[in-house]
Coordinates of C-alpha atoms in Angstrom, one line a residue:
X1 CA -18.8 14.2 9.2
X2 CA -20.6 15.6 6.2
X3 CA -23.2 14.9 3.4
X4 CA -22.6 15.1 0.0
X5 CA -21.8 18.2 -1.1
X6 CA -23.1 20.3 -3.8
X7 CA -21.3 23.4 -5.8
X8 CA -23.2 26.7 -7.4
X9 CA -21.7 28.7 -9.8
X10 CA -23.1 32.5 -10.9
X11 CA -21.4 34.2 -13.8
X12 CA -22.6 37.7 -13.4
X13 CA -21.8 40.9 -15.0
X14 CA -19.5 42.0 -12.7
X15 CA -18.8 38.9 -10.5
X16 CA -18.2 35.3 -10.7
X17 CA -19.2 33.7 -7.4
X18 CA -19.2 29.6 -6.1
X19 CA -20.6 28.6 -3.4
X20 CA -20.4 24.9 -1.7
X21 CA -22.7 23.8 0.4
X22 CA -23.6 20.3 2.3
X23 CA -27.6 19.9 4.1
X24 CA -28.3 21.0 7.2
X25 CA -31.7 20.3 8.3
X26 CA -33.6 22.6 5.9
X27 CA -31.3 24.2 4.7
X28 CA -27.1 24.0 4.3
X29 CA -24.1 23.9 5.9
X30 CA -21.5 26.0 3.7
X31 CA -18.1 24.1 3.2
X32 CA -16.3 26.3 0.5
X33 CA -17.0 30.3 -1.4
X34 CA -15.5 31.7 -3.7
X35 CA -15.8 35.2 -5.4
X36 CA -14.2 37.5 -7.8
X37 CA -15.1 41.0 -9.8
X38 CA -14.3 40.0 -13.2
X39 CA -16.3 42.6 -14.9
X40 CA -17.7 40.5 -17.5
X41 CA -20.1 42.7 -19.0
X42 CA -17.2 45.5 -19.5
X43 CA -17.8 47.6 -22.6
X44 CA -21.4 45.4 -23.2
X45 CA -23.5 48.9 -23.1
X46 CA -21.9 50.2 -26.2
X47 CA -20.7 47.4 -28.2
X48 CA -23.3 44.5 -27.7
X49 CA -20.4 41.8 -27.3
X50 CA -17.9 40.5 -24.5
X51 CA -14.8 41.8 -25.1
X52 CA -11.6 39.7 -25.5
X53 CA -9.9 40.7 -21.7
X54 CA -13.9 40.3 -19.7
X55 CA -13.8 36.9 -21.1
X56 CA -10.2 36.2 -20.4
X57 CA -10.7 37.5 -16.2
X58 CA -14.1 35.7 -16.5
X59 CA -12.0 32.1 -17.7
X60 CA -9.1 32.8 -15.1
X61 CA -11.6 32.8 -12.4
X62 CA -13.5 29.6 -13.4
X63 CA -10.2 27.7 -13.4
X64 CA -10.1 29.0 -9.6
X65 CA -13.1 27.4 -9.1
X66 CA -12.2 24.0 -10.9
X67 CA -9.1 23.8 -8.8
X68 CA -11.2 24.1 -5.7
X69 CA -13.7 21.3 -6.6
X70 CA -10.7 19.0 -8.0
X71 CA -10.1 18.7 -4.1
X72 CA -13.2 18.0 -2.9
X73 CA -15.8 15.1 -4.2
X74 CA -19.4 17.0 -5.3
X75 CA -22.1 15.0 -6.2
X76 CA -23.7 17.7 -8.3
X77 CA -22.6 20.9 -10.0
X78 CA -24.8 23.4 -11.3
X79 CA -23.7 26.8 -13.5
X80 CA -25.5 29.6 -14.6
X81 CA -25.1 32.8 -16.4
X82 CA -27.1 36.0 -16.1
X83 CA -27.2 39.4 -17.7
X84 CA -24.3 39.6 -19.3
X85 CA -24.6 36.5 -21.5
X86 CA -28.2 37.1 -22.3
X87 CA -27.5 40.2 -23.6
X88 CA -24.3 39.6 -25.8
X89 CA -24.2 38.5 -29.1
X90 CA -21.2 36.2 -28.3
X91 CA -22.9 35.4 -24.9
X92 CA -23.4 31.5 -26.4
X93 CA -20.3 31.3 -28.2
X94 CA -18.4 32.6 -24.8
X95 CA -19.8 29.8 -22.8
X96 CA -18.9 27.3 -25.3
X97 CA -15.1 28.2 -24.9
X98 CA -15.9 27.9 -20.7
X99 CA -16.8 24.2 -20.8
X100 CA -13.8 23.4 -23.3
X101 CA -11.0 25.3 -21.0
X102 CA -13.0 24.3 -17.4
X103 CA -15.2 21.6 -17.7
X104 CA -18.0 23.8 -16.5
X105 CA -21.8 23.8 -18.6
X106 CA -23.1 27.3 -17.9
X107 CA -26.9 27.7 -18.9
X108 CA -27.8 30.8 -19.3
X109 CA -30.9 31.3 -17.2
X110 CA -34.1 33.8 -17.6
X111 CA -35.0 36.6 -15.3
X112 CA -37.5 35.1 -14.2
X113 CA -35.8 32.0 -12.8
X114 CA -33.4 34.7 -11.5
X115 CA -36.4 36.1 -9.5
X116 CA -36.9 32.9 -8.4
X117 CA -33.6 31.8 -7.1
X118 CA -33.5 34.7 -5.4
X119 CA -36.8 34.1 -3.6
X120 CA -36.2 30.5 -2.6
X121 CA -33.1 31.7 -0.7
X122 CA -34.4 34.5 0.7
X123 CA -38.1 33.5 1.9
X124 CA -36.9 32.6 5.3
X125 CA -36.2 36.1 6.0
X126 CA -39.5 37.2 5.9
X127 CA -41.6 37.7 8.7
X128 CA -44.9 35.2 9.0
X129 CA -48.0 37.1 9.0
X130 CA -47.3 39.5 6.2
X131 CA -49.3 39.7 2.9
X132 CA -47.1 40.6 0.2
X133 CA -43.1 41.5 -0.4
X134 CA -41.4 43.1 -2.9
X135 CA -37.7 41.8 -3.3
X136 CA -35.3 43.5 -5.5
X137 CA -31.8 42.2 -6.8
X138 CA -29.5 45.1 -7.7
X139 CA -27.1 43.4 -10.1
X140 CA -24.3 44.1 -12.5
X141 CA -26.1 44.5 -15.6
X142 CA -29.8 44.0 -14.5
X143 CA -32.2 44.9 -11.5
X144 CA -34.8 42.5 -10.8
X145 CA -37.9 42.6 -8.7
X146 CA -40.1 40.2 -7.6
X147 CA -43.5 40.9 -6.3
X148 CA -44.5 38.0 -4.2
X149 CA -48.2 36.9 -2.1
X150 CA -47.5 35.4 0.7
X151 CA -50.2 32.6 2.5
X152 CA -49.0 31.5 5.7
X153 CA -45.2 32.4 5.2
X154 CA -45.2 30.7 1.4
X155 CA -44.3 32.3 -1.2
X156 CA -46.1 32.8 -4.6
X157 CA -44.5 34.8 -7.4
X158 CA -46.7 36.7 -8.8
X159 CA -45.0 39.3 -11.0
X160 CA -41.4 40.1 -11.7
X161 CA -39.5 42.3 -13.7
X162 CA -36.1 42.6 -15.1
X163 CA -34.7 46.1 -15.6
X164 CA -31.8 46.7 -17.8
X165 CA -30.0 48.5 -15.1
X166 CA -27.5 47.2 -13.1
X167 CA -23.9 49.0 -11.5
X168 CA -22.1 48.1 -14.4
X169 CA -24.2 49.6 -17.1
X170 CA -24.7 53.1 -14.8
X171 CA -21.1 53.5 -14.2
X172 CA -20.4 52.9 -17.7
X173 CA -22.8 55.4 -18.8
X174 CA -22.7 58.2 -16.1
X175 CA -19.4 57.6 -14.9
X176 CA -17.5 60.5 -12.9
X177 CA -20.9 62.3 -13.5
X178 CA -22.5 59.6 -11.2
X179 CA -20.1 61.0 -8.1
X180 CA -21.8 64.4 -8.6
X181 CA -24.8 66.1 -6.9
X182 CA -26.9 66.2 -10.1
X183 CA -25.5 63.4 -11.7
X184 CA -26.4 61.1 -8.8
X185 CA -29.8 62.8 -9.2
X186 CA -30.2 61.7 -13.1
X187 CA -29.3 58.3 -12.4
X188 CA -32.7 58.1 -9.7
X189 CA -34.5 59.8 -11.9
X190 CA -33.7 57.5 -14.9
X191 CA -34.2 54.2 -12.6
X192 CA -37.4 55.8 -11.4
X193 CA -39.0 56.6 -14.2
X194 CA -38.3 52.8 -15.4
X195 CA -40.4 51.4 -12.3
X196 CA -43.4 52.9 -13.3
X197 CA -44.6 50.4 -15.3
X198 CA -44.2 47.5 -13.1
X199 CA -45.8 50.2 -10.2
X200 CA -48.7 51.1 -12.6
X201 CA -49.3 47.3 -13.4
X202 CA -49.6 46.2 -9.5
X203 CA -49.9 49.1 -7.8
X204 CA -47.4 48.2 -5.0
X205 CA -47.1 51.8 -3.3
X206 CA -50.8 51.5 -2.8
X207 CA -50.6 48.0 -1.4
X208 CA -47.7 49.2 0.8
X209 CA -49.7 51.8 2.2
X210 CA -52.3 49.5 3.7
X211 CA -49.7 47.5 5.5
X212 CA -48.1 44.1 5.9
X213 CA -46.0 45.0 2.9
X214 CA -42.1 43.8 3.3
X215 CA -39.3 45.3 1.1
X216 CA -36.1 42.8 1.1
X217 CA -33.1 43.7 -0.9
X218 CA -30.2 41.0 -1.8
X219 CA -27.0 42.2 -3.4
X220 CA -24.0 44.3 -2.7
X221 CA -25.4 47.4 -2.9
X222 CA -27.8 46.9 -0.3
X223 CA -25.3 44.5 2.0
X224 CA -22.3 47.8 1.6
X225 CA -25.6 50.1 2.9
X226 CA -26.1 47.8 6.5
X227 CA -22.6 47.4 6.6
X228 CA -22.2 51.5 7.3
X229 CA -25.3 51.8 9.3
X230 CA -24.2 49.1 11.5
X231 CA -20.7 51.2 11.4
X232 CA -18.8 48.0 11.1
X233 CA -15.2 48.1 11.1
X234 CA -15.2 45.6 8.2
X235 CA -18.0 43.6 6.7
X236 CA -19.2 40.2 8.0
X237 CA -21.8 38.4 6.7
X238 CA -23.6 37.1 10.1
X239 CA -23.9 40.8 11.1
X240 CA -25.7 42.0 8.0
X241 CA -27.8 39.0 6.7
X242 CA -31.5 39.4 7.6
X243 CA -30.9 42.7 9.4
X244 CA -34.0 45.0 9.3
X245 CA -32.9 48.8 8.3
X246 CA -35.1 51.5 9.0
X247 CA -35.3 53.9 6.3
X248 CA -33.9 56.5 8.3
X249 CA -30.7 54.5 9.0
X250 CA -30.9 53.2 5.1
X251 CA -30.9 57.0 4.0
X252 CA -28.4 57.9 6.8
X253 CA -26.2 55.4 5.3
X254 CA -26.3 56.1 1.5
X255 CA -25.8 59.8 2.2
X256 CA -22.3 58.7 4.3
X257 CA -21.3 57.4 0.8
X258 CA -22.3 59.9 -1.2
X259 CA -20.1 62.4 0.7
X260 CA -16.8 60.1 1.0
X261 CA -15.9 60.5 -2.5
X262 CA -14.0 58.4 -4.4
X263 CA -10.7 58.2 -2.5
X264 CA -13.1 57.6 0.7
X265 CA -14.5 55.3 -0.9
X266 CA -11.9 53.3 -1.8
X267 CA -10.6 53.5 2.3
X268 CA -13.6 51.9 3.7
X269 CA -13.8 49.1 5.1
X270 CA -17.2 48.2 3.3
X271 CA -16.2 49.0 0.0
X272 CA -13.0 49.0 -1.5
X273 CA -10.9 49.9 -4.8
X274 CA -12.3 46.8 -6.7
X275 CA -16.0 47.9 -6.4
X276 CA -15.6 52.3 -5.7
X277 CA -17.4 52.8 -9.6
X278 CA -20.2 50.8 -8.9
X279 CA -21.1 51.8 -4.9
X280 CA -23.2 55.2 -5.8
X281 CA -25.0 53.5 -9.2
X282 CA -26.0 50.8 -6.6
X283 CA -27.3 53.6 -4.2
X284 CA -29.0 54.9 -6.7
X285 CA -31.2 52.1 -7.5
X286 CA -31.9 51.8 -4.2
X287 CA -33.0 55.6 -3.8
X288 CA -35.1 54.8 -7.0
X289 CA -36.7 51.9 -5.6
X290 CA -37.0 53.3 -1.8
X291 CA -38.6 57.4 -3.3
X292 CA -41.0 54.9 -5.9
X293 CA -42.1 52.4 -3.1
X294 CA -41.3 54.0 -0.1
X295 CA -41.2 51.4 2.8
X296 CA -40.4 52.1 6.7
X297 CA -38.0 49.3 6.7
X298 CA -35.9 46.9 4.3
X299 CA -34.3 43.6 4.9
X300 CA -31.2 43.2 4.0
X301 CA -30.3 39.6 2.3
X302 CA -26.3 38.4 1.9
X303 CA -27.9 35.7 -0.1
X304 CA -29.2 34.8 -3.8
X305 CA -28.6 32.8 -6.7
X306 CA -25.9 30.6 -5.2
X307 CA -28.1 29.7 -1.9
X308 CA -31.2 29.2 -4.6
X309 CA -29.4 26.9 -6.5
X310 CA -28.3 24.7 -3.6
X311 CA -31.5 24.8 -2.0
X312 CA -32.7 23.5 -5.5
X313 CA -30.1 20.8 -6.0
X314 CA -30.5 19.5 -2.9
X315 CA -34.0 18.8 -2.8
X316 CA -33.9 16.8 -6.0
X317 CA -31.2 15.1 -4.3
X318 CA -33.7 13.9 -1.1
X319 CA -36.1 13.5 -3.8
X320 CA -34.0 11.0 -6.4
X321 CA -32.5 9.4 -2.9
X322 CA -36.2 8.7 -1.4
X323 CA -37.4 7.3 -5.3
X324 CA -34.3 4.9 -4.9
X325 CA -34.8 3.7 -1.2
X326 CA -38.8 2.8 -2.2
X327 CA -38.7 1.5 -5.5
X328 CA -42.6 0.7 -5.2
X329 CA -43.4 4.1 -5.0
X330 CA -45.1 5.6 -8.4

């Protein structure tokens, strides 16, 4: 019934994600996922290195993945490691060890190509007729942006950023602080304060002010935030993907969390004991980004890396197949 099929890996900081995927038209029908908080970047903020137990949860969760694709025939694989690796002195050494005990060859990619990625999966969320959008990727060790023209509903990238702040690291270094009023408070401040440069370089608030200015946000943080303001009784994907939040119902939302505590936290439905340290640093970013660039909506993206890099590999594919059927063609 279906085409070849294609695999994604994403080593984060704090996840390690797979995604399988088959094409569909444009775009891809989804045959297998995978995902897993392995906290790879544990400790990374003080000590510059992967510690011996991140690397250990990191390598049990690939072999989860390799069991899954030992059942099912993939043309093409493609790996990739983000923040974490970058950023640790054994981030090379670490990967090495992955493709002896899994088979798997991570590359560790730039921040741009994050950007990237996460604009080819998410440009058919945004509306035609707009001018510019601002996309930001609220990850475990890093937060990117993207500031992107857009002509006719295509996108051109035309200045990112990668800020060293990500849920991981602000847990790590607020910790229970972060679950108090003025803690909570430092934390926007600090991410705040780290925008400026990118703001003062292409004056985005400005540009938002005069109109036909999207703000899209992909990642957990920003998915847990719909989730409550659509008061769903547990998360699904096909309710929150590409929903439009108002900031009203953004701010409504974070504030919900912000009162629940830790112990509520850990009850909802949206959340959960695996990720209740890294919920308010994630809403934190977000008030940062939303009080620098304030927006009256945000779209909210359950996509990224993963859907980027099938989009990719599958149109070299059509490309390396068409080459082959027209062997004429220069």
């Amino acid at each position: 019934m279906f085409g070849p099929a294609f695999a994604a890996l994403d080593l984060g900081t704090n996840n390690c994600r797979m995604l399988v995927g088959t094409p569909s038209g444009d775009s891809f029908r989804v045959l297998d996922s995978f995902s897993r908080i392995v906290r790879l970047g544990e400790g990374l903020h003080s000590t510059g290195c992967l510690n011996d137990a991140a690397m250990d949860r990191a390598i049990c969760a690939l072999h989860a993945c390799a069991g899954r694709l030992a059942r099912r025939p993939v043309r093409q694989v493609r790996a990739i490691a983000t923040e974490a690796c970058r950023r640790a002195t054994n981030g090379p050494a670490f990967l090495c060890r992955v493709k002896q005990e899994t088979g798997f060859d991570f590359g560790i990619i730039s921040s741009r190509e994050e950007a990237e990625l996460a604009l080819e999966s998410c440009t058919p969320l945004l509306p035609c007729g707009d001018r510019r959008a601002l996309l930001f990727d609220i990850g475990g060790g890093s937060t990117e942006l993207a500031w992107v023209r857009l002509t006719d509903g295509h996108p051109e990238l035309i200045g990112y950023e990668s800020l060293p702040v990500g849920v991981v690291t602000l847990a790590e270094r607020w910790g229970g602080a972060g679950f108090t009023e003025d803690g909570f408070e430092a934390m926007v401040a600090d991410v705040a304060e780290r925008l400026q440069p990118f703001e003062k370089v292409h004056c985005i608030a400005r540009e938002m002010r005069g109109g036909g200015v999207r703000l899209l946000g992909t990642s957990g943080t920003v998915t847990t935030l719909a989730g409550v303001a659509l008061k769903l009784e547990r998360y699904r994907r096909m309710a929150v993907d590409g929903v439009e939040l108002c900031s009203q119902a953004a701010a409504d939302a974070l504030a919900h969390l912000r009162a629940l505590g830790r112990e509520g936290l850990m009850l909802h439905p949206c959340v959960g004991p695996d990720r209740v340290e890294f919920v308010l640093p994630g809403c934190a970013v977000f008030a940062a980004i939303t009080r620098v660039w304030p927006a009256p909506h945000v779209i909210v993206a359950d996509r990224g890396l993963r859907e980027g890099m099938l989009l990719r590999l599958m149109r070299a594919d059509r490309l390396r197949q068409g080459r082959r059927r027209d062997p004429c063609r220069s």
